[in-house]
């Protein structure tokens, strides 16, 4: 079936009152960013719904992309006809749409909404004429007014006549960019992409901060983190990826800090740097992928010792989830298979055999005096690199050397 457009319906946005225009405008911007890869597709975000005009593009891939964008409640592929289209053409189009999705034993109904009162047929006549035509030409189908399998909707509007027979669930949530700006400490593991997903679902625009430690971590590990970011950018458009060199800091901490506090001091340095980047980029909070009690650095005592370095909000969307729940979400958002690729990030190197699970703030401060905190921070911040990540980017597969390693 060749569709003219996709009609997008808003969910939570409809409750935003005077701010509704802002939320719809942001959603329109996000959808345009996500659909940039489809030549000719245009987006018109109106007050009551959004129209994504396909201009001969296949509807399937466009709908797959839309299904990931936060702020959309439902959407439907639509055939648009001229507002004065004769009933015969409407009947033929309706029959084609229903035949395209009909399976033996299913039922249908016609639901007409007639905004254009100048059209010669009223609501009941339209339902009767189109429904009767379908019954005459598709002998296996039956009409059912309550809970039909196929509900073909006909909107007779001033701008045209719109036919749709499918309603597809969207991602819900709020458009990315309407919930403020934050940074995400993104590793290459399972947890942090899920935490980013949950923050973005509430409208937060995230910049991804990734600590990398060559030569201890590989270019493949860096590419994996960028590909995870590309997956997340499909939720709301382009994402800034900030890579921070961290090897020198880790080497100095390993040399000068007692083994039990290596992890604590390392995480304190990470959070210091993340907080500095957050402030410099006019963001208002740092998100992490920590889950309470999952590892030694994620006990309540460790979190307190690490949070000690900043007064910015440190937000942990996964705090009360267990690993099974996190993995389930990772599989749903298609980040799991990337996350488990065997390229280690900086969090997994120099890991002490027995890290403190209940570190003391005073001890962490004391051991930090063994290293040049300000000098190391400045060097790391001076060495950051920022790149823009798009939904269709693919860093791992762009590198032939990676292919050979995977094989």
mmCIF file of C-alpha atoms in Angstrom:
data_model
loop_
_atom_site.group_PDB
_atom_site.id
_atom_site.type_symbol
_atom_site.label_atom_id
_atom_site.label_comp_id
_atom_site.label_asym_id
_atom_site.label_seq_id
_atom_site.Cartn_x
_atom_site.Cartn_y
_atom_site.Cartn_z
ATOM 1 C CA UNK A 1 0.000 0.000 0.000
ATOM 2 C CA UNK A 2 1.392 3.398 -0.954
ATOM 3 C CA UNK A 3 0.758 5.914 1.809
ATOM 4 C CA UNK A 4 0.814 9.704 1.464
ATOM 5 C CA UNK A 5 1.807 10.607 5.005
ATOM 6 C CA UNK A 6 2.012 9.484 8.613
ATOM 7 C CA UNK A 7 -0.346 11.187 11.047
ATOM 8 C CA UNK A 8 1.190 11.599 14.514
ATOM 9 C CA UNK A 9 -0.887 12.052 17.670
ATOM 10 C CA UNK A 10 0.424 13.694 20.822
ATOM 11 C CA UNK A 11 0.086 12.090 24.245
ATOM 12 C CA UNK A 12 1.204 13.847 27.419
ATOM 13 C CA UNK A 13 1.813 17.017 25.384
ATOM 14 C CA UNK A 14 -1.921 17.677 25.200
ATOM 15 C CA UNK A 15 -1.959 18.409 28.963
ATOM 16 C CA UNK A 16 0.649 21.172 28.825
ATOM 17 C CA UNK A 17 -1.769 24.129 28.566
ATOM 18 C CA UNK A 18 -0.060 27.386 27.670
ATOM 19 C CA UNK A 19 3.266 25.577 27.138
ATOM 20 C CA UNK A 20 1.791 23.152 24.627
ATOM 21 C CA UNK A 21 3.137 25.123 21.668
ATOM 22 C CA UNK A 22 6.683 24.871 23.028
ATOM 23 C CA UNK A 23 6.436 21.100 23.514
ATOM 24 C CA UNK A 24 4.970 20.545 20.046
ATOM 25 C CA UNK A 25 7.616 22.778 18.485
ATOM 26 C CA UNK A 26 10.390 20.776 20.164
ATOM 27 C CA UNK A 27 8.836 17.485 19.066
ATOM 28 C CA UNK A 28 8.653 18.767 15.499
ATOM 29 C CA UNK A 29 12.339 19.707 15.627
ATOM 30 C CA UNK A 30 13.295 16.286 17.033
ATOM 31 C CA UNK A 31 11.296 14.411 14.392
ATOM 32 C CA UNK A 32 12.950 16.438 11.613
ATOM 33 C CA UNK A 33 16.383 15.595 13.032
ATOM 34 C CA UNK A 34 15.603 11.875 13.260
ATOM 35 C CA UNK A 35 14.070 11.750 9.749
ATOM 36 C CA UNK A 36 16.902 13.667 8.045
ATOM 37 C CA UNK A 37 18.097 10.407 6.565
ATOM 38 C CA UNK A 38 14.923 10.102 4.444
ATOM 39 C CA UNK A 39 15.155 12.356 1.387
ATOM 40 C CA UNK A 40 12.109 14.516 0.707
ATOM 41 C CA UNK A 41 10.187 13.700 3.897
ATOM 42 C CA UNK A 42 8.665 16.848 5.435
ATOM 43 C CA UNK A 43 7.203 17.480 8.890
ATOM 44 C CA UNK A 44 4.332 19.829 9.746
ATOM 45 C CA UNK A 45 3.726 19.953 13.529
ATOM 46 C CA UNK A 46 0.242 21.412 13.989
ATOM 47 C CA UNK A 47 -1.578 22.046 17.253
ATOM 48 C CA UNK A 48 -3.746 18.933 17.229
ATOM 49 C CA UNK A 49 -1.465 16.506 15.372
ATOM 50 C CA UNK A 50 1.663 16.220 13.249
ATOM 51 C CA UNK A 51 1.722 15.400 9.542
ATOM 52 C CA UNK A 52 4.808 13.606 8.181
ATOM 53 C CA UNK A 53 4.531 13.786 4.386
ATOM 54 C CA UNK A 54 6.318 10.901 2.706
ATOM 55 C CA UNK A 55 6.739 12.224 -0.855
ATOM 56 C CA UNK A 56 7.145 8.712 -2.335
ATOM 57 C CA UNK A 57 9.292 7.375 0.526
ATOM 58 C CA UNK A 58 8.423 3.895 1.810
ATOM 59 C CA UNK A 59 6.360 4.306 4.992
ATOM 60 C CA UNK A 60 7.888 1.283 6.783
ATOM 61 C CA UNK A 61 11.373 2.618 7.637
ATOM 62 C CA UNK A 62 9.972 6.064 8.478
ATOM 63 C CA UNK A 63 7.516 4.503 10.942
ATOM 64 C CA UNK A 64 10.313 2.424 12.486
ATOM 65 C CA UNK A 65 12.214 5.672 13.159
ATOM 66 C CA UNK A 66 9.147 7.477 14.517
ATOM 67 C CA UNK A 67 8.407 4.651 16.939
ATOM 68 C CA UNK A 68 11.532 5.543 18.939
ATOM 69 C CA UNK A 69 10.916 9.292 19.286
ATOM 70 C CA UNK A 70 9.756 10.438 22.718
ATOM 71 C CA UNK A 71 6.636 12.608 22.843
ATOM 72 C CA UNK A 72 4.549 10.556 20.390
ATOM 73 C CA UNK A 73 1.512 8.686 21.716
ATOM 74 C CA UNK A 74 0.355 6.939 18.521
ATOM 75 C CA UNK A 75 0.654 7.351 14.756
ATOM 76 C CA UNK A 76 -1.051 6.022 11.648
ATOM 77 C CA UNK A 77 -0.013 5.595 8.006
ATOM 78 C CA UNK A 78 -2.476 7.638 5.963
ATOM 79 C CA UNK A 79 -3.698 8.009 2.394
ATOM 80 C CA UNK A 80 -4.647 11.617 1.687
ATOM 81 C CA UNK A 81 -7.218 12.375 -1.036
ATOM 82 C CA UNK A 82 -8.423 15.738 -2.324
ATOM 83 C CA UNK A 83 -11.289 17.271 -0.327
ATOM 84 C CA UNK A 84 -13.724 16.908 -3.255
ATOM 85 C CA UNK A 85 -12.768 13.308 -4.078
ATOM 86 C CA UNK A 86 -15.837 11.365 -5.297
ATOM 87 C CA UNK A 87 -17.152 8.534 -3.145
ATOM 88 C CA UNK A 88 -16.068 5.921 -5.726
ATOM 89 C CA UNK A 89 -12.392 6.773 -5.215
ATOM 90 C CA UNK A 90 -12.800 6.702 -1.426
ATOM 91 C CA UNK A 91 -14.438 3.264 -1.662
ATOM 92 C CA UNK A 92 -11.603 1.864 -3.806
ATOM 93 C CA UNK A 93 -8.941 3.240 -1.467
ATOM 94 C CA UNK A 94 -10.692 1.864 1.613
ATOM 95 C CA UNK A 95 -10.992 -1.584 0.033
ATOM 96 C CA UNK A 96 -7.284 -1.603 -0.863
ATOM 97 C CA UNK A 97 -6.263 -0.574 2.669
ATOM 98 C CA UNK A 98 -8.418 -3.200 4.368
ATOM 99 C CA UNK A 99 -7.438 -5.946 1.892
ATOM 100 C CA UNK A 100 -3.787 -5.127 2.543
ATOM 101 C CA UNK A 101 -4.046 -6.074 6.222
ATOM 102 C CA UNK A 102 -7.052 -8.412 6.366
ATOM 103 C CA UNK A 103 -6.617 -11.969 7.652
ATOM 104 C CA UNK A 104 -9.283 -14.677 7.494
ATOM 105 C CA UNK A 105 -11.807 -14.428 10.306
ATOM 106 C CA UNK A 106 -11.211 -10.744 11.043
ATOM 107 C CA UNK A 107 -13.925 -8.091 11.269
ATOM 108 C CA UNK A 108 -14.052 -4.390 10.364
ATOM 109 C CA UNK A 109 -15.931 -1.144 10.741
ATOM 110 C CA UNK A 110 -15.860 2.295 9.084
ATOM 111 C CA UNK A 111 -15.584 5.357 11.359
ATOM 112 C CA UNK A 112 -16.092 8.739 9.686
ATOM 113 C CA UNK A 113 -15.336 12.122 11.192
ATOM 114 C CA UNK A 114 -16.789 14.885 8.981
ATOM 115 C CA UNK A 115 -15.233 18.273 9.700
ATOM 116 C CA UNK A 116 -15.941 19.568 6.184
ATOM 117 C CA UNK A 117 -19.732 19.997 6.222
ATOM 118 C CA UNK A 118 -19.715 20.898 2.513
ATOM 119 C CA UNK A 119 -18.936 17.338 1.496
ATOM 120 C CA UNK A 120 -22.146 15.904 -0.050
ATOM 121 C CA UNK A 121 -22.302 12.761 2.143
ATOM 122 C CA UNK A 122 -22.813 12.999 5.896
ATOM 123 C CA UNK A 123 -21.126 10.757 8.456
ATOM 124 C CA UNK A 124 -23.716 7.973 8.378
ATOM 125 C CA UNK A 125 -23.934 7.961 4.570
ATOM 126 C CA UNK A 126 -20.136 7.749 4.289
ATOM 127 C CA UNK A 127 -19.997 4.812 6.711
ATOM 128 C CA UNK A 128 -22.794 3.044 4.848
ATOM 129 C CA UNK A 129 -21.444 3.628 1.330
ATOM 130 C CA UNK A 130 -17.852 2.627 2.106
ATOM 131 C CA UNK A 131 -18.765 -0.248 4.439
ATOM 132 C CA UNK A 132 -21.201 -1.704 1.928
ATOM 133 C CA UNK A 133 -18.602 -1.518 -0.843
ATOM 134 C CA UNK A 134 -16.064 -3.414 1.262
ATOM 135 C CA UNK A 135 -18.602 -6.120 2.130
ATOM 136 C CA UNK A 136 -19.546 -6.514 -1.545
ATOM 137 C CA UNK A 137 -15.932 -6.910 -2.720
ATOM 138 C CA UNK A 138 -14.296 -8.770 0.198
ATOM 139 C CA UNK A 139 -16.623 -11.702 0.803
ATOM 140 C CA UNK A 140 -14.668 -13.255 3.704
ATOM 141 C CA UNK A 141 -14.882 -10.206 5.966
ATOM 142 C CA UNK A 142 -17.683 -9.327 8.382
ATOM 143 C CA UNK A 143 -18.774 -5.998 9.826
ATOM 144 C CA UNK A 144 -18.491 -5.572 13.609
ATOM 145 C CA UNK A 145 -19.379 -2.297 15.324
ATOM 146 C CA UNK A 146 -17.886 -3.156 18.744
ATOM 147 C CA UNK A 147 -14.217 -4.078 18.999
ATOM 148 C CA UNK A 148 -13.529 -4.811 15.295
ATOM 149 C CA UNK A 149 -10.158 -6.153 14.208
ATOM 150 C CA UNK A 150 -9.815 -3.371 11.614
ATOM 151 C CA UNK A 151 -11.171 0.119 12.197
ATOM 152 C CA UNK A 152 -10.844 2.186 9.031
ATOM 153 C CA UNK A 153 -11.060 5.866 9.926
ATOM 154 C CA UNK A 154 -12.101 8.502 7.389
ATOM 155 C CA UNK A 155 -11.419 12.129 8.314
ATOM 156 C CA UNK A 156 -13.259 14.511 5.992
ATOM 157 C CA UNK A 157 -11.390 17.769 6.618
ATOM 158 C CA UNK A 158 -11.139 21.146 4.921
ATOM 159 C CA UNK A 159 -7.589 20.266 3.807
ATOM 160 C CA UNK A 160 -8.517 16.876 2.313
ATOM 161 C CA UNK A 161 -9.887 13.421 3.062
ATOM 162 C CA UNK A 162 -7.656 11.192 5.173
ATOM 163 C CA UNK A 163 -7.981 7.386 5.384
ATOM 164 C CA UNK A 164 -6.164 5.255 7.943
ATOM 165 C CA UNK A 165 -6.642 1.714 9.225
ATOM 166 C CA UNK A 166 -3.724 1.152 11.604
ATOM 167 C CA UNK A 167 -2.858 2.789 14.935
ATOM 168 C CA UNK A 168 0.718 2.165 16.062
ATOM 169 C CA UNK A 169 1.929 2.777 19.617
ATOM 170 C CA UNK A 170 4.604 5.447 20.010
ATOM 171 C CA UNK A 171 7.336 5.795 22.646
ATOM 172 C CA UNK A 172 5.270 8.175 24.865
ATOM 173 C CA UNK A 173 7.247 10.361 27.295
ATOM 174 C CA UNK A 174 8.204 13.989 26.650
ATOM 175 C CA UNK A 175 10.107 15.389 23.660
ATOM 176 C CA UNK A 176 13.856 15.433 24.295
ATOM 177 C CA UNK A 177 14.804 19.039 25.051
ATOM 178 C CA UNK A 178 11.706 19.992 27.046
ATOM 179 C CA UNK A 179 13.009 18.652 30.379
ATOM 180 C CA UNK A 180 16.181 20.731 30.622
ATOM 181 C CA UNK A 181 19.770 19.839 29.777
ATOM 182 C CA UNK A 182 22.128 17.461 31.497
ATOM 183 C CA UNK A 183 25.206 15.357 30.906
ATOM 184 C CA UNK A 184 25.432 11.561 30.964
ATOM 185 C CA UNK A 185 28.505 9.646 32.114
ATOM 186 C CA UNK A 186 28.340 7.033 29.370
ATOM 187 C CA UNK A 187 30.487 3.925 29.611
ATOM 188 C CA UNK A 188 30.429 1.088 27.111
ATOM 189 C CA UNK A 189 28.436 -1.169 29.427
ATOM 190 C CA UNK A 190 24.798 -2.172 29.732
ATOM 191 C CA UNK A 191 23.618 0.246 32.430
ATOM 192 C CA UNK A 192 24.477 3.785 31.330
ATOM 193 C CA UNK A 193 22.684 3.659 27.920
ATOM 194 C CA UNK A 194 19.548 2.498 29.748
ATOM 195 C CA UNK A 195 19.889 5.343 32.259
ATOM 196 C CA UNK A 196 20.277 7.782 29.349
ATOM 197 C CA UNK A 197 17.154 6.354 27.723
ATOM 198 C CA UNK A 198 15.146 6.864 30.912
ATOM 199 C CA UNK A 199 16.373 10.446 31.333
ATOM 200 C CA UNK A 200 15.591 11.267 27.708
ATOM 201 C CA UNK A 201 12.093 9.821 28.099
ATOM 202 C CA UNK A 202 11.370 12.632 30.566
ATOM 203 C CA UNK A 203 12.524 15.209 28.036
ATOM 204 C CA UNK A 204 16.126 15.753 29.159
ATOM 205 C CA UNK A 205 18.565 16.774 26.420
ATOM 206 C CA UNK A 206 21.799 14.906 27.190
ATOM 207 C CA UNK A 207 25.421 15.453 26.222
ATOM 208 C CA UNK A 208 27.310 12.153 26.520
ATOM 209 C CA UNK A 209 30.611 12.189 28.459
ATOM 210 C CA UNK A 210 32.830 9.183 27.788
ATOM 211 C CA UNK A 211 36.152 8.606 29.583
ATOM 212 C CA UNK A 212 38.689 6.702 27.517
ATOM 213 C CA UNK A 213 42.185 5.517 28.436
ATOM 214 C CA UNK A 214 44.425 4.634 25.499
ATOM 215 C CA UNK A 215 46.515 2.510 25.292
ATOM 216 C CA UNK A 216 44.630 0.549 27.964
ATOM 217 C CA UNK A 217 41.373 0.918 26.049
ATOM 218 C CA UNK A 218 41.082 0.415 22.307
ATOM 219 C CA UNK A 219 39.701 2.463 19.421
ATOM 220 C CA UNK A 220 37.019 -0.214 19.164
ATOM 221 C CA UNK A 221 35.871 0.592 22.725
ATOM 222 C CA UNK A 222 35.582 4.265 21.761
ATOM 223 C CA UNK A 223 33.680 3.368 18.576
ATOM 224 C CA UNK A 224 31.316 1.178 20.603
ATOM 225 C CA UNK A 225 30.471 4.107 22.914
ATOM 226 C CA UNK A 226 29.794 6.299 19.880
ATOM 227 C CA UNK A 227 27.538 3.644 18.357
ATOM 228 C CA UNK A 228 25.600 3.422 21.638
ATOM 229 C CA UNK A 229 25.182 7.196 21.423
ATOM 230 C CA UNK A 230 23.888 6.839 17.853
ATOM 231 C CA UNK A 231 21.251 4.404 19.125
ATOM 232 C CA UNK A 232 20.193 6.961 21.729
ATOM 233 C CA UNK A 233 20.168 9.853 19.241
ATOM 234 C CA UNK A 234 17.290 8.087 17.470
ATOM 235 C CA UNK A 235 15.137 9.059 20.468
ATOM 236 C CA UNK A 236 15.309 12.782 19.796
ATOM 237 C CA UNK A 237 17.955 13.878 17.317
ATOM 238 C CA UNK A 238 21.663 14.696 17.239
ATOM 239 C CA UNK A 239 23.693 14.166 20.453
ATOM 240 C CA UNK A 240 27.029 15.748 21.418
ATOM 241 C CA UNK A 241 29.633 13.101 22.330
ATOM 242 C CA UNK A 242 32.435 14.347 24.608
ATOM 243 C CA UNK A 243 35.460 12.083 24.921
ATOM 244 C CA UNK A 244 37.744 12.741 27.890
ATOM 245 C CA UNK A 245 41.327 11.365 28.081
ATOM 246 C CA UNK A 246 41.664 9.600 31.414
ATOM 247 C CA UNK A 247 44.696 7.298 31.267
ATOM 248 C CA UNK A 248 47.156 9.674 32.986
ATOM 249 C CA UNK A 249 44.747 10.230 35.883
ATOM 250 C CA UNK A 250 44.271 6.501 36.333
ATOM 251 C CA UNK A 251 48.021 5.874 36.262
ATOM 252 C CA UNK A 252 48.683 8.503 38.922
ATOM 253 C CA UNK A 253 45.875 7.258 41.153
ATOM 254 C CA UNK A 254 47.151 3.683 40.881
ATOM 255 C CA UNK A 255 50.643 4.812 41.842
ATOM 256 C CA UNK A 256 49.779 7.126 44.744
ATOM 257 C CA UNK A 257 46.466 6.018 46.303
ATOM 258 C CA UNK A 258 46.006 2.962 48.566
ATOM 259 C CA UNK A 259 44.486 0.029 46.723
ATOM 260 C CA UNK A 260 41.191 -0.037 48.612
ATOM 261 C CA UNK A 261 40.473 3.564 47.617
ATOM 262 C CA UNK A 262 41.557 3.364 43.959
ATOM 263 C CA UNK A 263 37.992 3.044 42.715
ATOM 264 C CA UNK A 264 36.600 5.742 45.002
ATOM 265 C CA UNK A 265 39.216 8.348 44.078
ATOM 266 C CA UNK A 266 38.961 7.444 40.399
ATOM 267 C CA UNK A 267 35.179 7.962 40.448
ATOM 268 C CA UNK A 268 35.601 11.221 42.363
ATOM 269 C CA UNK A 269 37.905 12.486 39.604
ATOM 270 C CA UNK A 270 35.437 11.380 36.930
ATOM 271 C CA UNK A 271 32.596 13.211 38.641
ATOM 272 C CA UNK A 272 34.721 16.348 39.147
ATOM 273 C CA UNK A 273 35.497 16.448 35.438
ATOM 274 C CA UNK A 274 31.904 15.669 34.460
ATOM 275 C CA UNK A 275 30.663 18.457 36.746
ATOM 276 C CA UNK A 276 33.109 20.948 35.216
ATOM 277 C CA UNK A 277 31.941 20.007 31.701
ATOM 278 C CA UNK A 278 28.312 20.204 32.822
ATOM 279 C CA UNK A 279 28.728 23.742 34.138
ATOM 280 C CA UNK A 280 30.749 24.872 31.099
ATOM 281 C CA UNK A 281 27.977 23.631 28.782
ATOM 282 C CA UNK A 282 25.225 25.343 30.808
ATOM 283 C CA UNK A 283 23.638 22.063 31.863
ATOM 284 C CA UNK A 284 21.987 21.494 35.232
ATOM 285 C CA UNK A 285 22.792 17.953 36.343
ATOM 286 C CA UNK A 286 24.902 14.832 35.833
ATOM 287 C CA UNK A 287 23.258 11.472 35.091
ATOM 288 C CA UNK A 288 24.935 8.127 35.791
ATOM 289 C CA UNK A 289 24.088 4.469 35.221
ATOM 290 C CA UNK A 290 24.563 3.454 38.859
ATOM 291 C CA UNK A 291 22.228 0.932 40.507
ATOM 292 C CA UNK A 292 22.278 0.748 44.295
ATOM 293 C CA UNK A 293 24.353 -2.159 45.574
ATOM 294 C CA UNK A 294 25.228 -3.583 42.168
ATOM 295 C CA UNK A 295 29.024 -3.213 42.577
ATOM 296 C CA UNK A 296 31.427 -1.906 45.231
ATOM 297 C CA UNK A 297 31.378 1.671 43.921
ATOM 298 C CA UNK A 298 27.569 1.757 43.987
ATOM 299 C CA UNK A 299 26.865 1.298 47.690
ATOM 300 C CA UNK A 300 25.198 4.175 49.513
ATOM 301 C CA UNK A 301 28.462 4.907 51.343
ATOM 302 C CA UNK A 302 30.407 4.979 48.061
ATOM 303 C CA UNK A 303 27.863 7.274 46.445
ATOM 304 C CA UNK A 304 28.183 9.694 49.342
ATOM 305 C CA UNK A 305 31.981 9.661 49.159
ATOM 306 C CA UNK A 306 31.895 10.248 45.389
ATOM 307 C CA UNK A 307 29.154 12.926 45.435
ATOM 308 C CA UNK A 308 31.274 14.911 47.893
ATOM 309 C CA UNK A 309 33.151 16.582 45.000
ATOM 310 C CA UNK A 310 30.190 18.531 43.546
ATOM 311 C CA UNK A 311 27.002 20.279 44.592
ATOM 312 C CA UNK A 312 25.370 19.643 41.215
ATOM 313 C CA UNK A 313 22.454 17.184 41.157
ATOM 314 C CA UNK A 314 23.760 13.667 40.452
ATOM 315 C CA UNK A 315 20.820 11.716 39.053
ATOM 316 C CA UNK A 316 20.602 7.924 38.942
ATOM 317 C CA UNK A 317 17.545 6.699 36.982
ATOM 318 C CA UNK A 318 18.458 3.031 37.604
ATOM 319 C CA UNK A 319 18.918 3.364 41.359
ATOM 320 C CA UNK A 320 16.272 0.800 42.379
ATOM 321 C CA UNK A 321 16.401 -1.526 39.356
ATOM 322 C CA UNK A 322 18.133 -4.899 39.460
ATOM 323 C CA UNK A 323 20.339 -6.211 36.663
ATOM 324 C CA UNK A 324 17.618 -8.375 35.121
ATOM 325 C CA UNK A 325 15.314 -5.368 34.765
ATOM 326 C CA UNK A 326 18.095 -3.254 33.258
ATOM 327 C CA UNK A 327 19.004 -5.947 30.723
ATOM 328 C CA UNK A 328 15.358 -6.261 29.681
ATOM 329 C CA UNK A 329 15.187 -2.537 28.896
ATOM 330 C CA UNK A 330 18.550 -2.676 27.094
ATOM 331 C CA UNK A 331 17.186 -5.423 24.858
ATOM 332 C CA UNK A 332 14.024 -3.432 24.189
ATOM 333 C CA UNK A 333 15.939 -0.314 23.121
ATOM 334 C CA UNK A 334 18.456 -2.325 21.063
ATOM 335 C CA UNK A 335 21.605 -1.372 23.012
ATOM 336 C CA UNK A 336 22.253 -4.728 24.709
ATOM 337 C CA UNK A 337 24.087 -6.483 21.864
ATOM 338 C CA UNK A 338 26.411 -3.491 21.443
ATOM 339 C CA UNK A 339 27.033 -3.185 25.177
ATOM 340 C CA UNK A 340 28.224 -6.785 25.558
ATOM 341 C CA UNK A 341 30.827 -6.570 22.773
ATOM 342 C CA UNK A 342 34.184 -7.442 24.402
ATOM 343 C CA UNK A 343 35.840 -4.007 24.264
ATOM 344 C CA UNK A 344 36.753 -2.848 27.767
ATOM 345 C CA UNK A 345 36.156 0.732 28.875
ATOM 346 C CA UNK A 346 38.242 2.634 31.411
ATOM 347 C CA UNK A 347 36.019 1.556 34.321
ATOM 348 C CA UNK A 348 37.213 -2.025 33.977
ATOM 349 C CA UNK A 349 40.968 -1.364 34.010
ATOM 350 C CA UNK A 350 43.088 -0.987 37.175
ATOM 351 C CA UNK A 351 40.223 -2.528 39.156
ATOM 352 C CA UNK A 352 41.507 -3.457 42.644
ATOM 353 C CA UNK A 353 40.803 -6.990 43.901
ATOM 354 C CA UNK A 354 39.192 -5.693 47.121
ATOM 355 C CA UNK A 355 37.755 -2.170 46.721
ATOM 356 C CA UNK A 356 36.248 -0.466 49.754
ATOM 357 C CA UNK A 357 32.482 -0.921 49.815
ATOM 358 C CA UNK A 358 32.062 1.597 52.655
ATOM 359 C CA UNK A 359 34.653 4.289 51.952
ATOM 360 C CA UNK A 360 34.880 7.306 54.237
ATOM 361 C CA UNK A 361 34.632 10.814 52.823
ATOM 362 C CA UNK A 362 37.478 12.025 55.045
ATOM 363 C CA UNK A 363 39.764 9.184 53.915
ATOM 364 C CA UNK A 364 38.986 9.836 50.244
ATOM 365 C CA UNK A 365 39.863 13.520 50.705
ATOM 366 C CA UNK A 366 43.066 12.592 52.520
ATOM 367 C CA UNK A 367 44.281 10.176 49.820
ATOM 368 C CA UNK A 368 43.427 12.678 47.075
ATOM 369 C CA UNK A 369 46.071 14.989 48.493
ATOM 370 C CA UNK A 370 48.640 12.527 47.080
ATOM 371 C CA UNK A 371 47.738 13.541 43.506
ATOM 372 C CA UNK A 372 47.658 16.845 41.612
ATOM 373 C CA UNK A 373 43.883 17.123 41.349
ATOM 374 C CA UNK A 374 43.771 20.564 39.709
ATOM 375 C CA UNK A 375 46.606 19.891 37.261
ATOM 376 C CA UNK A 376 45.240 16.516 36.177
ATOM 377 C CA UNK A 377 41.757 17.970 35.739
ATOM 378 C CA UNK A 378 43.023 20.845 33.605
ATOM 379 C CA UNK A 379 45.014 18.508 31.379
ATOM 380 C CA UNK A 380 41.995 16.226 30.898
ATOM 381 C CA UNK A 381 39.635 19.129 30.155
ATOM 382 C CA UNK A 382 42.108 20.633 27.691
ATOM 383 C CA UNK A 383 42.224 17.293 25.857
ATOM 384 C CA UNK A 384 38.512 16.685 25.358
ATOM 385 C CA UNK A 385 37.136 16.130 21.857
ATOM 386 C CA UNK A 386 33.512 16.782 20.917
ATOM 387 C CA UNK A 387 31.673 15.216 17.991
ATOM 388 C CA UNK A 388 28.042 15.227 16.890
ATOM 389 C CA UNK A 389 26.425 11.796 16.673
ATOM 390 C CA UNK A 390 23.462 11.109 14.377
ATOM 391 C CA UNK A 391 20.950 8.216 14.356
ATOM 392 C CA UNK A 392 22.397 6.639 11.204
ATOM 393 C CA UNK A 393 26.069 6.764 12.290
ATOM 394 C CA UNK A 394 27.927 3.440 12.493
ATOM 395 C CA UNK A 395 31.459 3.726 13.845
ATOM 396 C CA UNK A 396 32.336 0.082 14.464
ATOM 397 C CA UNK A 397 31.394 -1.141 11.003
ATOM 398 C CA UNK A 398 33.040 1.852 9.331
ATOM 399 C CA UNK A 399 36.405 0.430 10.379
ATOM 400 C CA UNK A 400 37.686 -2.560 8.419
ATOM 401 C CA UNK A 401 40.118 -3.461 11.191
ATOM 402 C CA UNK A 402 37.177 -3.952 13.528
ATOM 403 C CA UNK A 403 35.572 -6.309 11.020
ATOM 404 C CA UNK A 404 38.669 -8.491 10.988
ATOM 405 C CA UNK A 405 38.759 -8.615 14.807
ATOM 406 C CA UNK A 406 35.099 -9.526 15.060
ATOM 407 C CA UNK A 407 35.618 -12.335 12.592
#
